[in-house]
Structures are given as C-alpha cells and as structure tokens.
Tab-separated table of C-alpha atoms and ligand atoms in Angstrom:
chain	number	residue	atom	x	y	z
A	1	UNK	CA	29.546	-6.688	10.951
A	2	UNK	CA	26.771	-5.822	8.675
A	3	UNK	CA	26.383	-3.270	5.391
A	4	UNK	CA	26.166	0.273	5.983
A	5	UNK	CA	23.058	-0.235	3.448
A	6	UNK	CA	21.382	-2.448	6.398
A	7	UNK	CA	22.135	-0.108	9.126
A	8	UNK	CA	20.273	2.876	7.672
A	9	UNK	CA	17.230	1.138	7.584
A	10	UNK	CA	15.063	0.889	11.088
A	11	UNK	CA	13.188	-2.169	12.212
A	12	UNK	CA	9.241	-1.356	11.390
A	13	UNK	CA	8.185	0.354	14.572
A	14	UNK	CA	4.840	-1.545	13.866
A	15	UNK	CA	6.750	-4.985	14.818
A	16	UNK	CA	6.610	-3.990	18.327
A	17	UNK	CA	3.276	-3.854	18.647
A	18	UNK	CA	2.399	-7.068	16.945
A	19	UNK	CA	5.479	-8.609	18.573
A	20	UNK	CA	3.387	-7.413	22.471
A	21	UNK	CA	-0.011	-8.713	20.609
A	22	UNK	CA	1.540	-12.386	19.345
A	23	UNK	CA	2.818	-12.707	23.131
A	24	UNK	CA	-0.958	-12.032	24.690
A	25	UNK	CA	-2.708	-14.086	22.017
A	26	UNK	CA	-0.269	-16.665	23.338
A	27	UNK	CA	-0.947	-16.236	26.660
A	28	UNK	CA	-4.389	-17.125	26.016
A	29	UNK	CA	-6.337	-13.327	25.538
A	30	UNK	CA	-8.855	-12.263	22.835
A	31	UNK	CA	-6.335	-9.568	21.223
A	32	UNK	CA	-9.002	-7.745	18.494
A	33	UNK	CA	-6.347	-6.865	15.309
A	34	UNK	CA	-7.272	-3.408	14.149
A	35	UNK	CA	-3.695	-3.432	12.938
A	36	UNK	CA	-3.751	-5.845	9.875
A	37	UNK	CA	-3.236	-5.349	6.646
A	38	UNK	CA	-4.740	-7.560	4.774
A	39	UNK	CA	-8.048	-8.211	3.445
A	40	UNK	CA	-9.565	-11.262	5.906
A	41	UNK	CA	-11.565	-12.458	2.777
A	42	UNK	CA	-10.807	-16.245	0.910
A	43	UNK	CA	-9.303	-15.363	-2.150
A	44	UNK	CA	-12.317	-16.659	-4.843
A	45	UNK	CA	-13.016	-20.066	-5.594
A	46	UNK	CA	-12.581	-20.279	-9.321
A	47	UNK	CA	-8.915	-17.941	-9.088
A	48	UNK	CA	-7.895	-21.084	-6.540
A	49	UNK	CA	-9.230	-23.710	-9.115
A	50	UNK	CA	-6.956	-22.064	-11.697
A	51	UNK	CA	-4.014	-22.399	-9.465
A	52	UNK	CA	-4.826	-25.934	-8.581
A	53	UNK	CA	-5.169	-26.627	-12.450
A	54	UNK	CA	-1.730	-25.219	-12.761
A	55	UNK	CA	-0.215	-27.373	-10.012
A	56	UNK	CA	-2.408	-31.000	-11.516
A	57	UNK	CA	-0.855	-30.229	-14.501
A	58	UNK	CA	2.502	-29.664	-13.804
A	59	UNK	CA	3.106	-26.057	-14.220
A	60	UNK	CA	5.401	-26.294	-11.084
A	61	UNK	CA	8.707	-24.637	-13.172
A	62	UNK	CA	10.624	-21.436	-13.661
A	63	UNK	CA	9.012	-19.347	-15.546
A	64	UNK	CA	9.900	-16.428	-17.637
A	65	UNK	CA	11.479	-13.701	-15.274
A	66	UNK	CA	8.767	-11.129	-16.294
A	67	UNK	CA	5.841	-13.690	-15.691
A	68	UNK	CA	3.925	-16.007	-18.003
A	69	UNK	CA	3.299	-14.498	-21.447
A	70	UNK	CA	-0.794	-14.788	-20.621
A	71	UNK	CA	-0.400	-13.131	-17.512
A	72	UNK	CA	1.550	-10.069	-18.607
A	73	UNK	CA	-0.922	-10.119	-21.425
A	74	UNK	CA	-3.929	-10.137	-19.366
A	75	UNK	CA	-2.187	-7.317	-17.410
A	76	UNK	CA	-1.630	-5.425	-20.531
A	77	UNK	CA	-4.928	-5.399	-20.687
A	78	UNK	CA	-6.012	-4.423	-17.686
A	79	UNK	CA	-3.246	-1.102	-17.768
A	80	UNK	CA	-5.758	-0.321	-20.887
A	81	UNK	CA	-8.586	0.146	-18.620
A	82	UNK	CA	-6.586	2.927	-16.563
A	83	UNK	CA	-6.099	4.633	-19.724
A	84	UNK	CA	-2.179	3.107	-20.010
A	85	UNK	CA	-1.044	1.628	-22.772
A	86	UNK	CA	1.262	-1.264	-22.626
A	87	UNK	CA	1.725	-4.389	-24.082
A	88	UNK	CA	2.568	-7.554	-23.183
A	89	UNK	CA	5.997	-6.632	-23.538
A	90	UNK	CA	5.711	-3.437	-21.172
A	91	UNK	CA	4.953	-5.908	-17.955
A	92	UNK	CA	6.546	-7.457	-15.177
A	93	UNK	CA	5.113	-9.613	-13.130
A	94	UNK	CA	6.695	-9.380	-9.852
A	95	UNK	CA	6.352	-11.140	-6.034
A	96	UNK	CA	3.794	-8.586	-4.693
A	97	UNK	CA	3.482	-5.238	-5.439
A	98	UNK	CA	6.170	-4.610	-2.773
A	99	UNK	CA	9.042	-6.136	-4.900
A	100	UNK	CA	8.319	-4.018	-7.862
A	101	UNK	CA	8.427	-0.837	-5.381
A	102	UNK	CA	11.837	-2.057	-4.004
A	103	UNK	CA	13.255	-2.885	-7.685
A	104	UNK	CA	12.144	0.279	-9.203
A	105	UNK	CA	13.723	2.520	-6.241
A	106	UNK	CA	16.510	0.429	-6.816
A	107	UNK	CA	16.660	0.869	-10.258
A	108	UNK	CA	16.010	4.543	-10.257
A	109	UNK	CA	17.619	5.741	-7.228
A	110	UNK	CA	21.419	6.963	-6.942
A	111	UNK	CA	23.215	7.719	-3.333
A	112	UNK	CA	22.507	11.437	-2.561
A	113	UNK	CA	19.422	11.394	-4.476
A	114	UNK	CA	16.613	12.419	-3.618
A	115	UNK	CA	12.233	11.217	-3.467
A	116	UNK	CA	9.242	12.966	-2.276
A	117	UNK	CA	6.940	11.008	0.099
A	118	UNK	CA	3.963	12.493	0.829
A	119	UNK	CA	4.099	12.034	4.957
A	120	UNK	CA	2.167	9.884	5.969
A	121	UNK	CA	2.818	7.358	3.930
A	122	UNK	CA	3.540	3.522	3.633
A	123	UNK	CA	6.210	2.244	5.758
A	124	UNK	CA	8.445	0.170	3.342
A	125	UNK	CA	9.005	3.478	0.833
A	126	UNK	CA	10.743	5.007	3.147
A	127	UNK	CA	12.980	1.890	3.421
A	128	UNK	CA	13.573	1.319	-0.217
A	129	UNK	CA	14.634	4.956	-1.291
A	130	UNK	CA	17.190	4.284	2.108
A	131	UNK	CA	18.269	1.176	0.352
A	132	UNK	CA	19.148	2.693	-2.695
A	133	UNK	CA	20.939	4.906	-0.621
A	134	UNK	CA	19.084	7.935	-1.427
A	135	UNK	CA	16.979	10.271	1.052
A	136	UNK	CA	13.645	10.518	1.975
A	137	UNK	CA	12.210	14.022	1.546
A	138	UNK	CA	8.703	14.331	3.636
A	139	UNK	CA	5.924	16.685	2.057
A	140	UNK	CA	3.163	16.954	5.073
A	141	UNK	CA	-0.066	16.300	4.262
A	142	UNK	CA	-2.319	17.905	6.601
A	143	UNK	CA	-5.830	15.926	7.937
A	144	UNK	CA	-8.081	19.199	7.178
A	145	UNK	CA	-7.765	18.856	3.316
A	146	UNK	CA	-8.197	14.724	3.495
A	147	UNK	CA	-4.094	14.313	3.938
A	148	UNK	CA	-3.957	15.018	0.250
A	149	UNK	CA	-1.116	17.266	-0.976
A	150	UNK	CA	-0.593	20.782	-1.474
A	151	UNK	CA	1.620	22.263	-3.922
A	152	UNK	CA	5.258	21.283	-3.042
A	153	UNK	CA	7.073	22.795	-5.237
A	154	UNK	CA	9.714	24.545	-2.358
A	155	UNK	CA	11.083	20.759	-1.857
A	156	UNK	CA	12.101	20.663	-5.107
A	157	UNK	CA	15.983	20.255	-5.408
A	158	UNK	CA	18.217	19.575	-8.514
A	159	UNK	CA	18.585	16.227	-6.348
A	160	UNK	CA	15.010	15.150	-6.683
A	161	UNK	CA	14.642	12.366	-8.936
A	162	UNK	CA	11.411	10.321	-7.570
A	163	UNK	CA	7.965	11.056	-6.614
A	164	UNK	CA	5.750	8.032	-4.568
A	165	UNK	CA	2.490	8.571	-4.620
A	166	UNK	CA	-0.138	6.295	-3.685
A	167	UNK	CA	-3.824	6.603	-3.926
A	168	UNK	CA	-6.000	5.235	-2.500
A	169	UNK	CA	-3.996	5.221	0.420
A	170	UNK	CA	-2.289	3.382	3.525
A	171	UNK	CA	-2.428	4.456	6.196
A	172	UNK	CA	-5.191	7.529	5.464
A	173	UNK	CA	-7.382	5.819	2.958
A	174	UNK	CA	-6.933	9.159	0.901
A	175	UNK	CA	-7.954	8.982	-2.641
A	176	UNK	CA	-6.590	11.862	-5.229
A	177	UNK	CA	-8.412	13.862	-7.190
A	178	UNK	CA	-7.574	14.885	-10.766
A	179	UNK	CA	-6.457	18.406	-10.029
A	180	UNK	CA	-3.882	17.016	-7.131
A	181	UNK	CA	-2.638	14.134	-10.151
A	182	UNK	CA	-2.770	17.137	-12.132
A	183	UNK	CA	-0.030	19.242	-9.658
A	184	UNK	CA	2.121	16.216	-9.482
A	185	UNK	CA	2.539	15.481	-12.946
A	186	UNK	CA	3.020	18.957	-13.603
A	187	UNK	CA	5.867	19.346	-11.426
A	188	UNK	CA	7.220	15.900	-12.112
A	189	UNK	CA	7.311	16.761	-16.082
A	190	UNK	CA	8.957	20.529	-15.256
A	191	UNK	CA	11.422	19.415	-13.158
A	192	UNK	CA	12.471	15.316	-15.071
A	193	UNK	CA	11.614	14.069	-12.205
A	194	UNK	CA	9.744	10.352	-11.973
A	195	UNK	CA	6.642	9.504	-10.567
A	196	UNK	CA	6.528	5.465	-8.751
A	197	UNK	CA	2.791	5.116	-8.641
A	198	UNK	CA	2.053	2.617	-6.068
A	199	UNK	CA	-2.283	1.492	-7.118
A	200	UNK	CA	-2.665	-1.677	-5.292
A	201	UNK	CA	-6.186	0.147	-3.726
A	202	UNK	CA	-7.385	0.728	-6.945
A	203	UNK	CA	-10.288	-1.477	-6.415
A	204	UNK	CA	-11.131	-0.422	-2.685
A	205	UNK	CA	-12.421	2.841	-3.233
A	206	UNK	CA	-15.824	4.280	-1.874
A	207	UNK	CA	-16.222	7.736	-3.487
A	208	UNK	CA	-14.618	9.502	-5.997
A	209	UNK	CA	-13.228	7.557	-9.215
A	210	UNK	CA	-9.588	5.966	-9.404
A	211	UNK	CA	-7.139	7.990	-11.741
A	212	UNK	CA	-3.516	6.758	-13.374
A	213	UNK	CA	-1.294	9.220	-13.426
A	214	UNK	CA	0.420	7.315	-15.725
A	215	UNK	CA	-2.673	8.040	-17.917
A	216	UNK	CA	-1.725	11.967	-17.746
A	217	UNK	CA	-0.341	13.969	-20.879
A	218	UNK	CA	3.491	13.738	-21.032
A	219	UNK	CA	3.536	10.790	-17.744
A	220	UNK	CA	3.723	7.726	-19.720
A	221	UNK	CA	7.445	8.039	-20.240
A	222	UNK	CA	8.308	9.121	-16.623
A	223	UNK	CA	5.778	6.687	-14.175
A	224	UNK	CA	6.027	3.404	-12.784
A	225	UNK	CA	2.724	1.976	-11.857
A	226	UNK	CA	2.268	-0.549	-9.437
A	227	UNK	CA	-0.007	-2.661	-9.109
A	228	UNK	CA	-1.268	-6.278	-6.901
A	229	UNK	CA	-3.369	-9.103	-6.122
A	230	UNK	CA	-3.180	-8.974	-2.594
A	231	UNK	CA	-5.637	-6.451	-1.780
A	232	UNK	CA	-8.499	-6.727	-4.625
A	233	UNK	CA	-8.738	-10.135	-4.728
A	234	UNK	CA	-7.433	-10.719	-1.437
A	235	UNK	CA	-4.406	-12.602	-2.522
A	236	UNK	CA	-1.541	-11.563	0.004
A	237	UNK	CA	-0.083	-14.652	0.869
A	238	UNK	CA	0.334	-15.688	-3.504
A	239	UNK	CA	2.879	-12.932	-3.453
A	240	UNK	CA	2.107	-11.342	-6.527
A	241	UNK	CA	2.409	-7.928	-7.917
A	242	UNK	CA	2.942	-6.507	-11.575
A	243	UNK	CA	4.780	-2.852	-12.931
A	244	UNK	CA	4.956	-1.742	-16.038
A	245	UNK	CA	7.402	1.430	-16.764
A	246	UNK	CA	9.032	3.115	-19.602
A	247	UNK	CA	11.663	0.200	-21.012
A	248	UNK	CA	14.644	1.124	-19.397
A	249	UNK	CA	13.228	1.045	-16.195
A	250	UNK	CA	11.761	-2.389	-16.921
A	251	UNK	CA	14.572	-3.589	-17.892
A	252	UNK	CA	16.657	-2.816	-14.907
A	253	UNK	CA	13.637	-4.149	-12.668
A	254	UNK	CA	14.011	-7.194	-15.111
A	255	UNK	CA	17.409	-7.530	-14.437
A	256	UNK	CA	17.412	-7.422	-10.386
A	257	UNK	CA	14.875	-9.685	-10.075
A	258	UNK	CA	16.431	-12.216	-12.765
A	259	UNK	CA	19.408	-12.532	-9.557
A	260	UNK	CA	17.564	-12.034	-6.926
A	261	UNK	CA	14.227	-14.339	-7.036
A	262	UNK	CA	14.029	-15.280	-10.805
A	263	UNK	CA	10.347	-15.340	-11.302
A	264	UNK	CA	7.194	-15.528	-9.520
A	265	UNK	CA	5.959	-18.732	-8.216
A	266	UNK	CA	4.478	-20.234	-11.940
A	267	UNK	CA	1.355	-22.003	-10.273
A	268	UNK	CA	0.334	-18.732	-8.671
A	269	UNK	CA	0.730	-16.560	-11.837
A	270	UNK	CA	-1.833	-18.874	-13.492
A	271	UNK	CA	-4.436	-17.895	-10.409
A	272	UNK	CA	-4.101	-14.738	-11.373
A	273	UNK	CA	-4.442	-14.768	-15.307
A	274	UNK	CA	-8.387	-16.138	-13.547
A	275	UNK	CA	-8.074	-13.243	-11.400
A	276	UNK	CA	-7.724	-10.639	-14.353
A	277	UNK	CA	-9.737	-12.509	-16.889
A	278	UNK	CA	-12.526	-13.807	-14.744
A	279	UNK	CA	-15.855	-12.393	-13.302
A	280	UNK	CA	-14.986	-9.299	-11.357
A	281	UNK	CA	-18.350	-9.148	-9.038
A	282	UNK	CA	-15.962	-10.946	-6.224
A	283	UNK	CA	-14.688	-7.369	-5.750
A	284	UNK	CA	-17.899	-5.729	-5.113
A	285	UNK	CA	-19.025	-8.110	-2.937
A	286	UNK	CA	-15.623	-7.345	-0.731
A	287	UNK	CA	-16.115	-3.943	-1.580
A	288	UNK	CA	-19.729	-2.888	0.011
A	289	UNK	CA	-18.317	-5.374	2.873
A	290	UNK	CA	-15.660	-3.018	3.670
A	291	UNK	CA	-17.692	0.419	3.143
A	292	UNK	CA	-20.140	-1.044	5.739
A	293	UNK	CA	-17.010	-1.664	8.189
A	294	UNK	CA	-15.370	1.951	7.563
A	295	UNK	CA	-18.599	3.431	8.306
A	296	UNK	CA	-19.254	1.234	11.296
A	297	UNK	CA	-15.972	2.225	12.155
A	298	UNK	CA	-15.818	5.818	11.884
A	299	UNK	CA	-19.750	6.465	13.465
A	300	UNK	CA	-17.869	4.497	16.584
A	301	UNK	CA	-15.049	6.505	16.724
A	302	UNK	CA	-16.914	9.638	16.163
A	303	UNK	CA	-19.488	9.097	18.781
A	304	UNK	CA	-16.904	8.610	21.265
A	305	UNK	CA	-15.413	12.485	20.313
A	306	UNK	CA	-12.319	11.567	17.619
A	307	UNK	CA	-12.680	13.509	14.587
A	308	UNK	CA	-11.664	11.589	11.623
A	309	UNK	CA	-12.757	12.148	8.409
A	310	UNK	CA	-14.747	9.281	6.286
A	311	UNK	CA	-11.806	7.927	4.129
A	312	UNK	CA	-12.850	7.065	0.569
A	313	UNK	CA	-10.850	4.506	0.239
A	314	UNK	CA	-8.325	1.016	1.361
A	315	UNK	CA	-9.205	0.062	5.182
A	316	UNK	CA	-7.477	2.241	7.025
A	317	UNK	CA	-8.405	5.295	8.871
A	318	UNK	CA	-6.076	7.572	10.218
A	319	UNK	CA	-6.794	9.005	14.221
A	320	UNK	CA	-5.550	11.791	15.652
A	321	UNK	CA	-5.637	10.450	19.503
A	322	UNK	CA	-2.939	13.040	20.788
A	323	UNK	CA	-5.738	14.180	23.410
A	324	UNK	CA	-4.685	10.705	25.290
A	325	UNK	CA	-0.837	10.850	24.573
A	326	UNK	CA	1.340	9.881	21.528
A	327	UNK	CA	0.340	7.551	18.894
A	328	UNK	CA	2.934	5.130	20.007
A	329	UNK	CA	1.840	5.094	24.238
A	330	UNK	CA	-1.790	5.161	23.014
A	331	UNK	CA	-1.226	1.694	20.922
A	332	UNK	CA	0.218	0.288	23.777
A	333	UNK	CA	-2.387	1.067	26.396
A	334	UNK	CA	-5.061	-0.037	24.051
A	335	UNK	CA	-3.386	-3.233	23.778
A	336	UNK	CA	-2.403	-4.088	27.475
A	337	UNK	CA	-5.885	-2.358	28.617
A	338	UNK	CA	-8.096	-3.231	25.842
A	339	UNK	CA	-6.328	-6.451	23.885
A	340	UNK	CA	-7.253	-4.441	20.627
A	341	UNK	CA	-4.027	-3.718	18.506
A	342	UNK	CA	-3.887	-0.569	16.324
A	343	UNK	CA	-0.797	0.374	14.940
A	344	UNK	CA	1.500	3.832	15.892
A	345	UNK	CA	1.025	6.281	13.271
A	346	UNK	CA	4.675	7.279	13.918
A	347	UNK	CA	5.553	4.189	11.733
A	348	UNK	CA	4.474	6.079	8.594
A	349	UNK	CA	5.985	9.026	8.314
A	350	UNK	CA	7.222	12.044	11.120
A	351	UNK	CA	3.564	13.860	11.031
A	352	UNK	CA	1.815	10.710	12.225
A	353	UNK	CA	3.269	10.704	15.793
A	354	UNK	CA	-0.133	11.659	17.472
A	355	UNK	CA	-1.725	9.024	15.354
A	356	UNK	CA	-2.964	5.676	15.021
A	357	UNK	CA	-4.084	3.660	11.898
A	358	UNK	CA	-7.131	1.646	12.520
A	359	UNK	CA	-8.056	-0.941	10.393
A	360	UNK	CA	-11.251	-2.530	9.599
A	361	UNK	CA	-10.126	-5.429	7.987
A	362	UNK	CA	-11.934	-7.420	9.917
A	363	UNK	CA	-15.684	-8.922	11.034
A	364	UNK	CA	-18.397	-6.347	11.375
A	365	UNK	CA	-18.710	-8.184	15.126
A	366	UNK	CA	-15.048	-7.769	15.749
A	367	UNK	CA	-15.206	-4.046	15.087
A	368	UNK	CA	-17.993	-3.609	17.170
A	369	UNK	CA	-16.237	-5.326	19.883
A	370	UNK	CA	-12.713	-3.391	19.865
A	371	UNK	CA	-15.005	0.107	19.584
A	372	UNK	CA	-16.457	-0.510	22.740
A	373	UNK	CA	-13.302	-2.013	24.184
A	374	UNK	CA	-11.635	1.236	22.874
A	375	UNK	CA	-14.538	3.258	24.432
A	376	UNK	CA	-14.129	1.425	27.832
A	377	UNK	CA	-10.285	2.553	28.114
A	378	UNK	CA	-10.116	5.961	26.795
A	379	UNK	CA	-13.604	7.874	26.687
A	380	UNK	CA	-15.169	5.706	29.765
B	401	PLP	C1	0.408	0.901	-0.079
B	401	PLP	C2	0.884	-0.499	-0.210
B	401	PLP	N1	1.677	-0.818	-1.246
B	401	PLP	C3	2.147	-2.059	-1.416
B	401	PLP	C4	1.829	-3.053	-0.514
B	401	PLP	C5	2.401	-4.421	-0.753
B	401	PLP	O1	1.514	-5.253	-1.401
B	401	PLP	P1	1.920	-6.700	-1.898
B	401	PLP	O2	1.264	-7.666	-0.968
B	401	PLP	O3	1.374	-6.793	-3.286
B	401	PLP	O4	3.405	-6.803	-1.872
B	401	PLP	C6	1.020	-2.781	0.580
B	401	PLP	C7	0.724	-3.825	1.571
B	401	PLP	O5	0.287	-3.607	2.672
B	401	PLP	C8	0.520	-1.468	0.737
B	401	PLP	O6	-0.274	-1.141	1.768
C-alpha cells in the first residue's frame, strides 16, 4: 500500500521512549525529560513584539517562497559574519532548519548515490539521504578524540556525492576545529563532492570558536549551510530555518518548497528579521545558562564513575553506559525505575548502541533531580 520511498525509512527509535514517557506523565508521575531537544527558554520579548506587529498589521499572507526580502537580507548579512558571502538573493528562508536539510538532500541526491555521515549523528539525515533514495555511508567517530573525525578518505567511492557535517553537534555536542574543516573540505574539493553544513549550534558553543566551512578556499561553490532560529533564540515551535547554496542548488530547494509548503509562515519571518537585527545579549544570557547545566551535568555523571568528556558545545552529552547494558535497555530502565527519560544512542547512528544522549535542556533543579534519580538506579 505505501511508496517504496516510505518503507525505507524507520520510525525514530527515540519515539518509543517518549511514547513510554507521555503514557507515565499521564498516569500521573514526575517523568524528568533529559531527552528534549529544545531550548526550555521564552523566545525574547521584543522578537515576539515583532511578530505580533506583523499579525496587528495584517502581514497574515503568502509570502515570497524564499522569505521576505528583509529577512533574506538580514540573513545575508548575518552569512557575512561567518565569513560567507551571499546576498539577498543567495537565501532561502525555509520552515526550520530541518526543511532546508530535507530539500537540499533532495535536491542533490540521486538513487544509488551516496553521503558521508559522520556516526553519530542527527537522526533525520539519515532519513533524508534514504528519501532521496540514496545510501547512508557511516564514518565512526570515536569518543577518545571528542567524536570528531579522522581522515576518511577509504569511504570515498565514485558514488559519493554529499558530505553532512554538523558542528556543534547533536547528539555529542562536538565542535570542529579548523584542521578537521580543513580535511573535509580538502577531500570534498578533490573528489566534487558537496558538503550540507548543518550550523543551527552555532551560537551554543562553550570553547573553541565556530568555523563555516563554507568560509574555506574553493567551498563556497560546493556547501550548503544551514542554519535556524530554533535553537539560538529558542524559536522551535516558529518553524523557521534559512540555507543559502551555490544557485543551482537554491534553486531546486526553491522549487520543492514552492509545491510542497510555499513559504514560511509571513508573521513569523518578521520575528525573526528582530531576531537577526536586534540586541544579541538574549543569547548569552541562554548561553552561560546552559554551560552552568553541562557542567552540572557532567560533574554528576562523572562522580557517579561515567566517563564523558565536557562537550563544548549544543546540550547534549553523549554516555557510554554499556557497563549497565545497551543504550536502548538502559533508557528504558531509567525511565520505568527512575521516571527520567534519556534517549537511546542507537537512534543516531550504528556506533551509539551502548549510548545515551543526555540533555540538559532543562532547570538547573531538574538536573539535579534526574542525577540523583539516575544515581539511585544504576550506581546505588
Ligand atoms: C542538528 C540539528 N539540525 C537541525 C535540527 C532542526 O532544527 P529546526 O527546528 O530548525 O528544524 C535539529 C533539531 O533538533 C538538530 O538537532
């Protein structure tokens, strides 16, 4: 009954565990969500009076399919700061980052083709390069060098066409230094092969600077950049995400989004020219929030024997709990025993099946909580 294009994609092994915690929170228990992934933050006052303006004044229309002509501009902009230059014209604005991931796979992508994911990564890349009916080719990353990549040149085929990267990442909080960028765009450039760099932590980083790769000698012409509001100005229900790529590529994202969803919701594009062009401290304040958390975090994990490394940035960190059983039977103790819910590192990628990703998304009281619920279960 349904596509063959439907069938080789898997339900998110994540929805089982947040289907188990949605039935205990309705049975009445305290379930603590280390499993989110979202910022818990408002999204700031004056991007909200923007969007409000937008809707008093009747700004409630289609809008051009690449976004409003300020936003892209503002968005030009900001691609300046990462050392990319793009115009105005060079942007679409998309609905969430995650749109402009699955039209750019879609866009690039042939069946039999090929795309590097750096394992673990993501959960929905996996599922667009399947979608575009291509195959997933997973380059471990191993925990000792901060699950950042090696040289991979041996998975190299004349089938590769796509590299995802994304730094600073989900689920390991990795962030890339410029000799790694430097190895990818050097094998992306001898080999033709693109680069779909997914940035939407760009702003939640802790140590260490973010880098475009985009920005690299020779990249501009082969790299999609990605970018959001949901996580730095913790905007993930406004659905909104912006690319920019060389104009081909645009133009074929243009083009499946002009049938699919037409634009992005107009009122919610005009929050986010504030977003852009407004004060930026908002971020820092989130920012130190969240570097408290990870470090109340990992401390609490580390006292009770688990040895993860500081990430330096998102608000995830990666645990190997394999001493207690697989990632996926460990989630689901913690959550029938505990009531905290951590996702199964499985979900990302085949290395993560000893793993879990913790996040600390949420209060500083509510991590201190689940540790000691954690601590009660497993370490005792
Ligand atoms: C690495 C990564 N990319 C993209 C997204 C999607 O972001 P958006 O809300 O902008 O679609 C997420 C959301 O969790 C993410 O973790």
């Amino acid at each position: 009954m349904l596509s063959e294009r439907v069938n080789r994609i898997e339900k998110s092994a994540t929805l089982r565990i947040s289907d188990l915690a949605n039935q205990l929170k309705r049975s009445g228990k305290d379930v603590i969500s280390f499993s989110v992934g979202e910022p818990d933050f408002a999204t700031p006052q004056h991007i909200m009076d923007a969007a409000k303006k937008a809707l008093d004044e009747g700004k409630t229309h289609y809008t051009p399919s690449a976004g409003i002509p300020e936003l892209r501009e503002a968005i030009a902009n900001k691609f300046k700061e990462n050392g990319i230059s793009a115009s105005a014209d060079d942007v679409i604005v998309t609905l969430g980052a995650k749109q402009a991931i699955f039209e750019a796979a879609l866009s690039i992508l042939n069946e039999g083709d090929e795309a590097i994911l750096f394992d673990p990564a993501w959960v929905s890349y996996e599922s667009c390069v399947k979608f575009a009916g291509a195959r997933p080719v997973w380059v471990r990353t191993d925990e000792k060098r901060g699950f950042i990549p090696n040289d991979f040149l041996e998975f190299i085929t004349d089938k590769t066409k796509l590299i995802i990267l994304n730094t600073p990442g989900n689920p390991t909080g990795a962030v890339f230094d410029e000799n790694t960028l430097k190895m990818i765009a050097d094998i992306a450039k001898d080999y033709n092969i693109f680069v779909l760099s997914d940035e939407v932590y760009e702003k939640i980083i802790y140590e260490g600077t973010h880098l475009s790769i985009a920005s690299f000698n020779g990249m501009h012409e082969r790299t999609i950049t990605v970018n959001g509001f949901s996580k730095a100005y913790a905007m993930t229900g406004w659905r909104l995400g912006y690319a920019t790529a060389p104009p081909e590529i645009l133009d074929a994202m243009l083009k499946i989004q002009q049938h699919s969803t037409s634009c992005a919701t107009s009122f919610a594009q005009y929050g986010a020219v504030a977003a852009l062009t407004g004060a930026q401290d908002c971020i820092a304040g989130m920012v130190s929030e969240f570097r408290a958390r990870r470090d109340l975090m990992v401390n609490g994990l580390k006292s009770m024997g688990f040895e993860c490394a500081r990430p330096r940035g998102a608000f995830y960190v990666f645990v190997n709990v394999g001493q207690y059983g697989d990632g996926m039977c460990v989630a689901e103790r913690l959550l029938n025993e505990a009531y905290v819910a951590v996702t199964p590192g499985g979900a990302f990628g085949p290395s993560g099946a000893n793993y879990v990703r913790i996040s600390y998304a949420t209060s500083q009281a509510r991590i201190s909580e689940g540790l000691e619920r954690i601590k009660n279960i497993l370490v005792r």
